[in-house]
PDB file of C-alpha atoms in Angstrom:
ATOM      1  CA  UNK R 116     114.971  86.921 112.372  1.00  0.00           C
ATOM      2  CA  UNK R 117     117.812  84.688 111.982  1.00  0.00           C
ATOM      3  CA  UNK R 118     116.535  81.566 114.073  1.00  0.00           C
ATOM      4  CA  UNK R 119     113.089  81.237 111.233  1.00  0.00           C
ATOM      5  CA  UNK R 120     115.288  82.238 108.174  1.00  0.00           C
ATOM      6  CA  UNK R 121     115.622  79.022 106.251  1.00  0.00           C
ATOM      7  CA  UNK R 122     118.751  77.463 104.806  1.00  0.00           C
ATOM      8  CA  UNK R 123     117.171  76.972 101.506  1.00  0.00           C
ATOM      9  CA  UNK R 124     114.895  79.194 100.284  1.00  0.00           C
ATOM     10  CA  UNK R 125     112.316  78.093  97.630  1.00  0.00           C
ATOM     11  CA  UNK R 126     113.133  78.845  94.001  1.00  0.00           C
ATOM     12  CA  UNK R 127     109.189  80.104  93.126  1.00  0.00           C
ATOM     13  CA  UNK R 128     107.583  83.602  93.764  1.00  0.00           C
ATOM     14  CA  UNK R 129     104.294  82.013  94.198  1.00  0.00           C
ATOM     15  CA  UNK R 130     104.163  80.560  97.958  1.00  0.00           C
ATOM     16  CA  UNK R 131     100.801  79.543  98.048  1.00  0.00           C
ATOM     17  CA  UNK R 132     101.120  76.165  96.606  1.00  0.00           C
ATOM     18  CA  UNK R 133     103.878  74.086  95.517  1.00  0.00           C
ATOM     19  CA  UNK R 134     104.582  73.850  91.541  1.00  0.00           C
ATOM     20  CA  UNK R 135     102.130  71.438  89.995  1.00  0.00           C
ATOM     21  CA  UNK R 136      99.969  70.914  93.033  1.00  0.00           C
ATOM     22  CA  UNK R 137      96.270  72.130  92.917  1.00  0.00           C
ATOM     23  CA  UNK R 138      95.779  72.536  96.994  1.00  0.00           C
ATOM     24  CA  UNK R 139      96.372  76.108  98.166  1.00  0.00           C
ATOM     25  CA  UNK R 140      97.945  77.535 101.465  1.00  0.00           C
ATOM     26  CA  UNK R 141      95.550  78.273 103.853  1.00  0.00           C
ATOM     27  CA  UNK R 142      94.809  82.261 104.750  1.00  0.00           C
ATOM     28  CA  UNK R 143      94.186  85.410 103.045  1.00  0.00           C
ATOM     29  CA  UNK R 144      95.817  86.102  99.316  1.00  0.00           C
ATOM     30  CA  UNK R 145      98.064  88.503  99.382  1.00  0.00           C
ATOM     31  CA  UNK R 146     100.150  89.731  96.681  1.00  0.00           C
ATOM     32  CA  UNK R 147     103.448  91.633  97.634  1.00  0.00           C
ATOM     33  CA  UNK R 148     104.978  93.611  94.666  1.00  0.00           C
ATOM     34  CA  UNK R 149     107.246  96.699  94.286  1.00  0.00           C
ATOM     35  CA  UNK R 150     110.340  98.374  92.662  1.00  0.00           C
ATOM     36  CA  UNK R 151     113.632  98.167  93.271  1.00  0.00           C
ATOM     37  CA  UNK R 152     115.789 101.527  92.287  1.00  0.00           C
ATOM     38  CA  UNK R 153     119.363 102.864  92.646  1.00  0.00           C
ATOM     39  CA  UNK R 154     119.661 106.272  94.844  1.00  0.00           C
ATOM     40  CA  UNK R 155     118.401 108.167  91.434  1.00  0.00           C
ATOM     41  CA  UNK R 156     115.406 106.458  90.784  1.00  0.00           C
ATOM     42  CA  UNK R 157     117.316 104.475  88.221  1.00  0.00           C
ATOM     43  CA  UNK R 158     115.345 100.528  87.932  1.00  0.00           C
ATOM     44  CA  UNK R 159     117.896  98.197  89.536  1.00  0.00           C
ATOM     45  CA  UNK R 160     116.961  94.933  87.076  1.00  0.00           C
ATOM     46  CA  UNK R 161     118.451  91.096  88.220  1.00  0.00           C
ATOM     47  CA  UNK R 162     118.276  91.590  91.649  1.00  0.00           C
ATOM     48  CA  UNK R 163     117.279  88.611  93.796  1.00  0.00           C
ATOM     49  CA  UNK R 164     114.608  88.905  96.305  1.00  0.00           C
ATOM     50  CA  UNK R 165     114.294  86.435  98.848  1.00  0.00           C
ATOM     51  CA  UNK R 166     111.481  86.279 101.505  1.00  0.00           C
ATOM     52  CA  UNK R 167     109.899  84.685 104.612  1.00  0.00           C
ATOM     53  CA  UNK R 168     107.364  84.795 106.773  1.00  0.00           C
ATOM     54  CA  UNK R 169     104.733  82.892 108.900  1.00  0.00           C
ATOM     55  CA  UNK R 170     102.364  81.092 107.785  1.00  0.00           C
ATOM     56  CA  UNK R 171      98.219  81.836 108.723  1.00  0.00           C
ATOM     57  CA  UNK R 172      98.616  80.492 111.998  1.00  0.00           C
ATOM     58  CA  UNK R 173     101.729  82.809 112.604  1.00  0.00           C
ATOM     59  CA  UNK R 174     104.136  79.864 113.029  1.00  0.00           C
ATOM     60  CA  UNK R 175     106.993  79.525 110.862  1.00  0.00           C
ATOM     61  CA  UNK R 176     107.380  75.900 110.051  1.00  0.00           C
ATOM     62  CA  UNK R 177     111.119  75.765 109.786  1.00  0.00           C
ATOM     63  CA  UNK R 178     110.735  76.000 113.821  1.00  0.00           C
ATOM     64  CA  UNK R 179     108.393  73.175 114.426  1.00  0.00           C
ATOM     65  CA  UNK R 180     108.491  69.843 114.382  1.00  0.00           C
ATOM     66  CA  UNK R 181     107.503  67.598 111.474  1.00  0.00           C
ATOM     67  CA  UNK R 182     104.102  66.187 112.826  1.00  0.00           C
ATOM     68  CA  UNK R 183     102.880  69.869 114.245  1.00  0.00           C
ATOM     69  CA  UNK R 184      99.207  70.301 113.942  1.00  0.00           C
ATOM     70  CA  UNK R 185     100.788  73.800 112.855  1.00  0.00           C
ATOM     71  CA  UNK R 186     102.283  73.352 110.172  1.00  0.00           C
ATOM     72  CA  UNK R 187     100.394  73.956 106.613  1.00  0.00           C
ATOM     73  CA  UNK R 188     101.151  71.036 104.159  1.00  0.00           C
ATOM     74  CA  UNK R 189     100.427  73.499 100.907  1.00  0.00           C
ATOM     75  CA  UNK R 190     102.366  76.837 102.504  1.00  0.00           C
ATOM     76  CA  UNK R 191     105.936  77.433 101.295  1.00  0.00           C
ATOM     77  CA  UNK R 192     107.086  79.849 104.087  1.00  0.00           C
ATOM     78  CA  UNK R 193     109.895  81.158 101.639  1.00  0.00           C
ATOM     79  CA  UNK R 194     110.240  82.398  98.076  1.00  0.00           C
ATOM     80  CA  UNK R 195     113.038  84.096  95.698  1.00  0.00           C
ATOM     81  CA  UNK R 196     112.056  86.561  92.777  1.00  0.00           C
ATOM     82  CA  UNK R 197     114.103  88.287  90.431  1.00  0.00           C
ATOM     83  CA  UNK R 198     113.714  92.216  89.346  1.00  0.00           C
ATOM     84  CA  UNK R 199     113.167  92.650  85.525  1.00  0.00           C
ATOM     85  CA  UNK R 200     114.451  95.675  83.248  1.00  0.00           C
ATOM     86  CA  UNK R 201     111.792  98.054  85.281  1.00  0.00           C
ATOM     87  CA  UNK R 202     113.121  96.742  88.816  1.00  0.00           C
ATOM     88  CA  UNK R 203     109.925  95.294  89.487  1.00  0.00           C
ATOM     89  CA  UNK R 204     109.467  92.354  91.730  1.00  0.00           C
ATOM     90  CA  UNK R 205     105.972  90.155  92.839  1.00  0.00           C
ATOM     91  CA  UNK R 206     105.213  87.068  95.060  1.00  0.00           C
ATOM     92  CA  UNK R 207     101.945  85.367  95.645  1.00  0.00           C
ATOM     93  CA  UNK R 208     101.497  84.448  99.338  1.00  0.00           C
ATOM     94  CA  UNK R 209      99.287  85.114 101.680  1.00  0.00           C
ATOM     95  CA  UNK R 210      98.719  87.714 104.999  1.00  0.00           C
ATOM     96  CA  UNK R 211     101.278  86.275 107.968  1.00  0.00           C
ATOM     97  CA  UNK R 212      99.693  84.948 110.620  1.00  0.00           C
ATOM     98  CA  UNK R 213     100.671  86.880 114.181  1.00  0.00           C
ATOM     99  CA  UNK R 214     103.230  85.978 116.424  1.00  0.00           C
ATOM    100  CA  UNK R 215     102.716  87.138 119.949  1.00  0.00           C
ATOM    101  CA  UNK R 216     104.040  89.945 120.596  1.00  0.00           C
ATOM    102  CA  UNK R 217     105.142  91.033 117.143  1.00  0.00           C
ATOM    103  CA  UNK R 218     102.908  93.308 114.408  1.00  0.00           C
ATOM    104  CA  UNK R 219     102.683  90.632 110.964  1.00  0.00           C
ATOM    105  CA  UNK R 220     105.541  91.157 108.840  1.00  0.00           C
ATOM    106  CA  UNK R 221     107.470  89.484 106.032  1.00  0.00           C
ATOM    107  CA  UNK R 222     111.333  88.921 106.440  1.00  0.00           C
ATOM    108  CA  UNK R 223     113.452  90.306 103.421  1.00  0.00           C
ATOM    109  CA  UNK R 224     116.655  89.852 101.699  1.00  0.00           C
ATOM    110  CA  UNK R 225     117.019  92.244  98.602  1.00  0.00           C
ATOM    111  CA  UNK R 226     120.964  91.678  96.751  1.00  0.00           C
ATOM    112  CA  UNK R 227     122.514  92.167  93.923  1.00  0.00           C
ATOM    113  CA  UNK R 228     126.292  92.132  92.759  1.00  0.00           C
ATOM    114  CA  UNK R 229     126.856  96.353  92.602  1.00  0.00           C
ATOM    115  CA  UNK R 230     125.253  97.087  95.712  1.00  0.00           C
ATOM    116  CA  UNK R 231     125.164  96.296  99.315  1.00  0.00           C
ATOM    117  CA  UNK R 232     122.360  93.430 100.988  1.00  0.00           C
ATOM    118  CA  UNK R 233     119.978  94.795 102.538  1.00  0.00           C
ATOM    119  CA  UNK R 234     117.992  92.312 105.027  1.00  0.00           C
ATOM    120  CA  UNK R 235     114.759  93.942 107.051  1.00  0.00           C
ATOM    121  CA  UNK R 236     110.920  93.584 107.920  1.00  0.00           C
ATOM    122  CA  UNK R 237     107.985  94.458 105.803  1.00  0.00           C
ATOM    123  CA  UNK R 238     105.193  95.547 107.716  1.00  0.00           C
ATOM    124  CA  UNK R 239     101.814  96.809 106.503  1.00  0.00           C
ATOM    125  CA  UNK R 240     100.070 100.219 107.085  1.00  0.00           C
ATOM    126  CA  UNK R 241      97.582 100.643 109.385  1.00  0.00           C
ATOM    127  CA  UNK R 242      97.364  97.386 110.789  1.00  0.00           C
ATOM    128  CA  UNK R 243      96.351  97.795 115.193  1.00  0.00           C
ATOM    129  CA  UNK R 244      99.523  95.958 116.298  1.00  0.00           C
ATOM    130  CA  UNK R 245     102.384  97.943 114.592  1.00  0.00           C
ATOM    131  CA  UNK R 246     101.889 100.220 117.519  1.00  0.00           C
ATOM    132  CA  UNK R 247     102.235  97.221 119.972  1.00  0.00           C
ATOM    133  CA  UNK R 248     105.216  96.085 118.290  1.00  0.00           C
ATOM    134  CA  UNK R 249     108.482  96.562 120.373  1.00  0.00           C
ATOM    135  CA  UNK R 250     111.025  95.501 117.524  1.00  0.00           C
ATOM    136  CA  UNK R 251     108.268  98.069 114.809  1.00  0.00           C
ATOM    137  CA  UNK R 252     108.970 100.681 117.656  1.00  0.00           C
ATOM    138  CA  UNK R 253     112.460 100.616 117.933  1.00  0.00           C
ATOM    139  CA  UNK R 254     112.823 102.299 114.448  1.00  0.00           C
ATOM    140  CA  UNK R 255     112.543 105.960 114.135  1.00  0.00           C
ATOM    141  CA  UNK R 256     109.774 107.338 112.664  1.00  0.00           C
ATOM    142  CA  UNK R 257     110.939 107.689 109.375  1.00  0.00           C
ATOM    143  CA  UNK R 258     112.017 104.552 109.421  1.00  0.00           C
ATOM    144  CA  UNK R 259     108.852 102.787 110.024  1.00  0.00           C
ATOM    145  CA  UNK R 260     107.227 104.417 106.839  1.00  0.00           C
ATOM    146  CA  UNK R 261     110.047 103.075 104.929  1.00  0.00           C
ATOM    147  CA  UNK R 262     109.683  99.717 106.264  1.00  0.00           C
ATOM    148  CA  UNK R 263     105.954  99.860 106.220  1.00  0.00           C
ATOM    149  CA  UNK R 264     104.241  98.391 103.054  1.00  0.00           C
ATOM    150  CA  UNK R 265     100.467 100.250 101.501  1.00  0.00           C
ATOM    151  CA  UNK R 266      97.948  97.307 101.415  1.00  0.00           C
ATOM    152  CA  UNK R 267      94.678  97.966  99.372  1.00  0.00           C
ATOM    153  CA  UNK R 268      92.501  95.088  98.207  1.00  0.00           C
ATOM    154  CA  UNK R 269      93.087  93.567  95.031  1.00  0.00           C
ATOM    155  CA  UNK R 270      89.380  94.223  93.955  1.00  0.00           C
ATOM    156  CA  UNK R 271      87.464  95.866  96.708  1.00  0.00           C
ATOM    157  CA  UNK R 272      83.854  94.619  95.635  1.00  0.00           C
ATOM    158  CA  UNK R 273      85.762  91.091  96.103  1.00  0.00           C
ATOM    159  CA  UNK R 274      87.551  91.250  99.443  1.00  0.00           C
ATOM    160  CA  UNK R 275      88.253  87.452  99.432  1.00  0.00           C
ATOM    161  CA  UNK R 276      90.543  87.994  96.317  1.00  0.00           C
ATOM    162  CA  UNK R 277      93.253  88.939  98.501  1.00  0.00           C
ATOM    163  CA  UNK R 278      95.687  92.142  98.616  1.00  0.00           C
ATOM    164  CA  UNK R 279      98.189  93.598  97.550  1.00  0.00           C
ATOM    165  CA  UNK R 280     101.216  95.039  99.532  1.00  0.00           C
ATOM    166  CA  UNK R 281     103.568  97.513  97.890  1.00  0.00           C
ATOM    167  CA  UNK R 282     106.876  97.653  99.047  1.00  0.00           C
ATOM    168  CA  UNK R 283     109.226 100.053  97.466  1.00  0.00           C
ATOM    169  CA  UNK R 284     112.999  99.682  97.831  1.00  0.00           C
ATOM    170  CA  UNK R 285     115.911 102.123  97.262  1.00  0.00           C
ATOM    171  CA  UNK R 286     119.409 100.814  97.332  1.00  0.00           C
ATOM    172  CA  UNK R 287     122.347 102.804  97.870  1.00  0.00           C
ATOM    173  CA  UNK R 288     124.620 103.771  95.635  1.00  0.00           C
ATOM    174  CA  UNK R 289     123.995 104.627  92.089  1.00  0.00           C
ATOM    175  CA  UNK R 290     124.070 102.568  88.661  1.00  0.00           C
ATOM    176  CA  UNK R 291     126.909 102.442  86.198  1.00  0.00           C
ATOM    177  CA  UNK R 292     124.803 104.321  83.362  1.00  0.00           C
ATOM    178  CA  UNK R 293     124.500 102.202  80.460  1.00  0.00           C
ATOM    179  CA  UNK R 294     126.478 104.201  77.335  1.00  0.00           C
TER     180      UNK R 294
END
């Protein structure tokens, strides 16, 4: 979605709160994490993983204006992460808010300097309006299982401690092999 994708993107994985402040984003936790490997399974580490989304009230603030009774004073709407040596990635944020029309979904950039962008939608299994979803239903099927993220709950005796999305990526093309 090129008209909501900011300019800047924040610098923090955590996009529930801005560094140093102790007011939170409004809406349910959610904590998106995965792997990033090469076309072997080889961990692709330093890649930079940008995302954004809506925020609770499925509105993404870099669309409204300033004084919108919309807009969340303590939500980020975009964050960047880095992979480490096991080509794992994480961000703090919480469940997007719907948009008419559209499933929820996180917008994602994943690039690094030996392999190609890739730029797509994260959506999340079993959720009722992936199957209303026009742009979700455009992709074939095997598509939509790649683009479509488990969620469980981060401790399901504690269902307002959030959960956790796990989004797997595979890039193409294969690591130089380190000798």
């Amino acid at each position: 979605n090129t008209l909501s994708k900011p300019e800047v993107f924040n610098t923090s994985n955590d996009l529930t709160r801005y560094v140093g402040s102790f007011d939170v984003a409004t809406g349910e936790l959610l904590y998106l994490k995965g792997h990033i490997t090469d076309a072997f399974g080889i961990p692709i580490e330093g890649a930079t993983v940008k995302i954004w989304q809506t925020n609770s009230a499925g509105k993404y603030q870099s669309l409204l204006e300033e004084d919108s009774v919309y807009i969340d004073p303590n939500f980020l709407m975009s964050g960047t992460a880095k992979t480490d040596n096991l080509g794992r990635y994480g961000f703090k944020t919480i469940f997007p808010g719907i948009i008419k029309g559209r499933a929820p979904h996180i917008n994602i950039i994943i690039s690094h300097p030996k392999f190609e962008t890739i730029e797509t939608e994260i959506y999340f299994e079993q959720h009722p309006l992936n199957e209303k979803d026009s742009q979700y239903l455009s992709y074939s099927e095997k598509d939509r299982k790649m683009l479509t993220s488990s969620v469980v709950y981060y401790d399901p005796t504690k269902p307002k401690d959030g959960k956790i999305a796990t989004f797997n990526i595979v890039m193409d093309g294969i690591h130089a092999y380190k000798g």
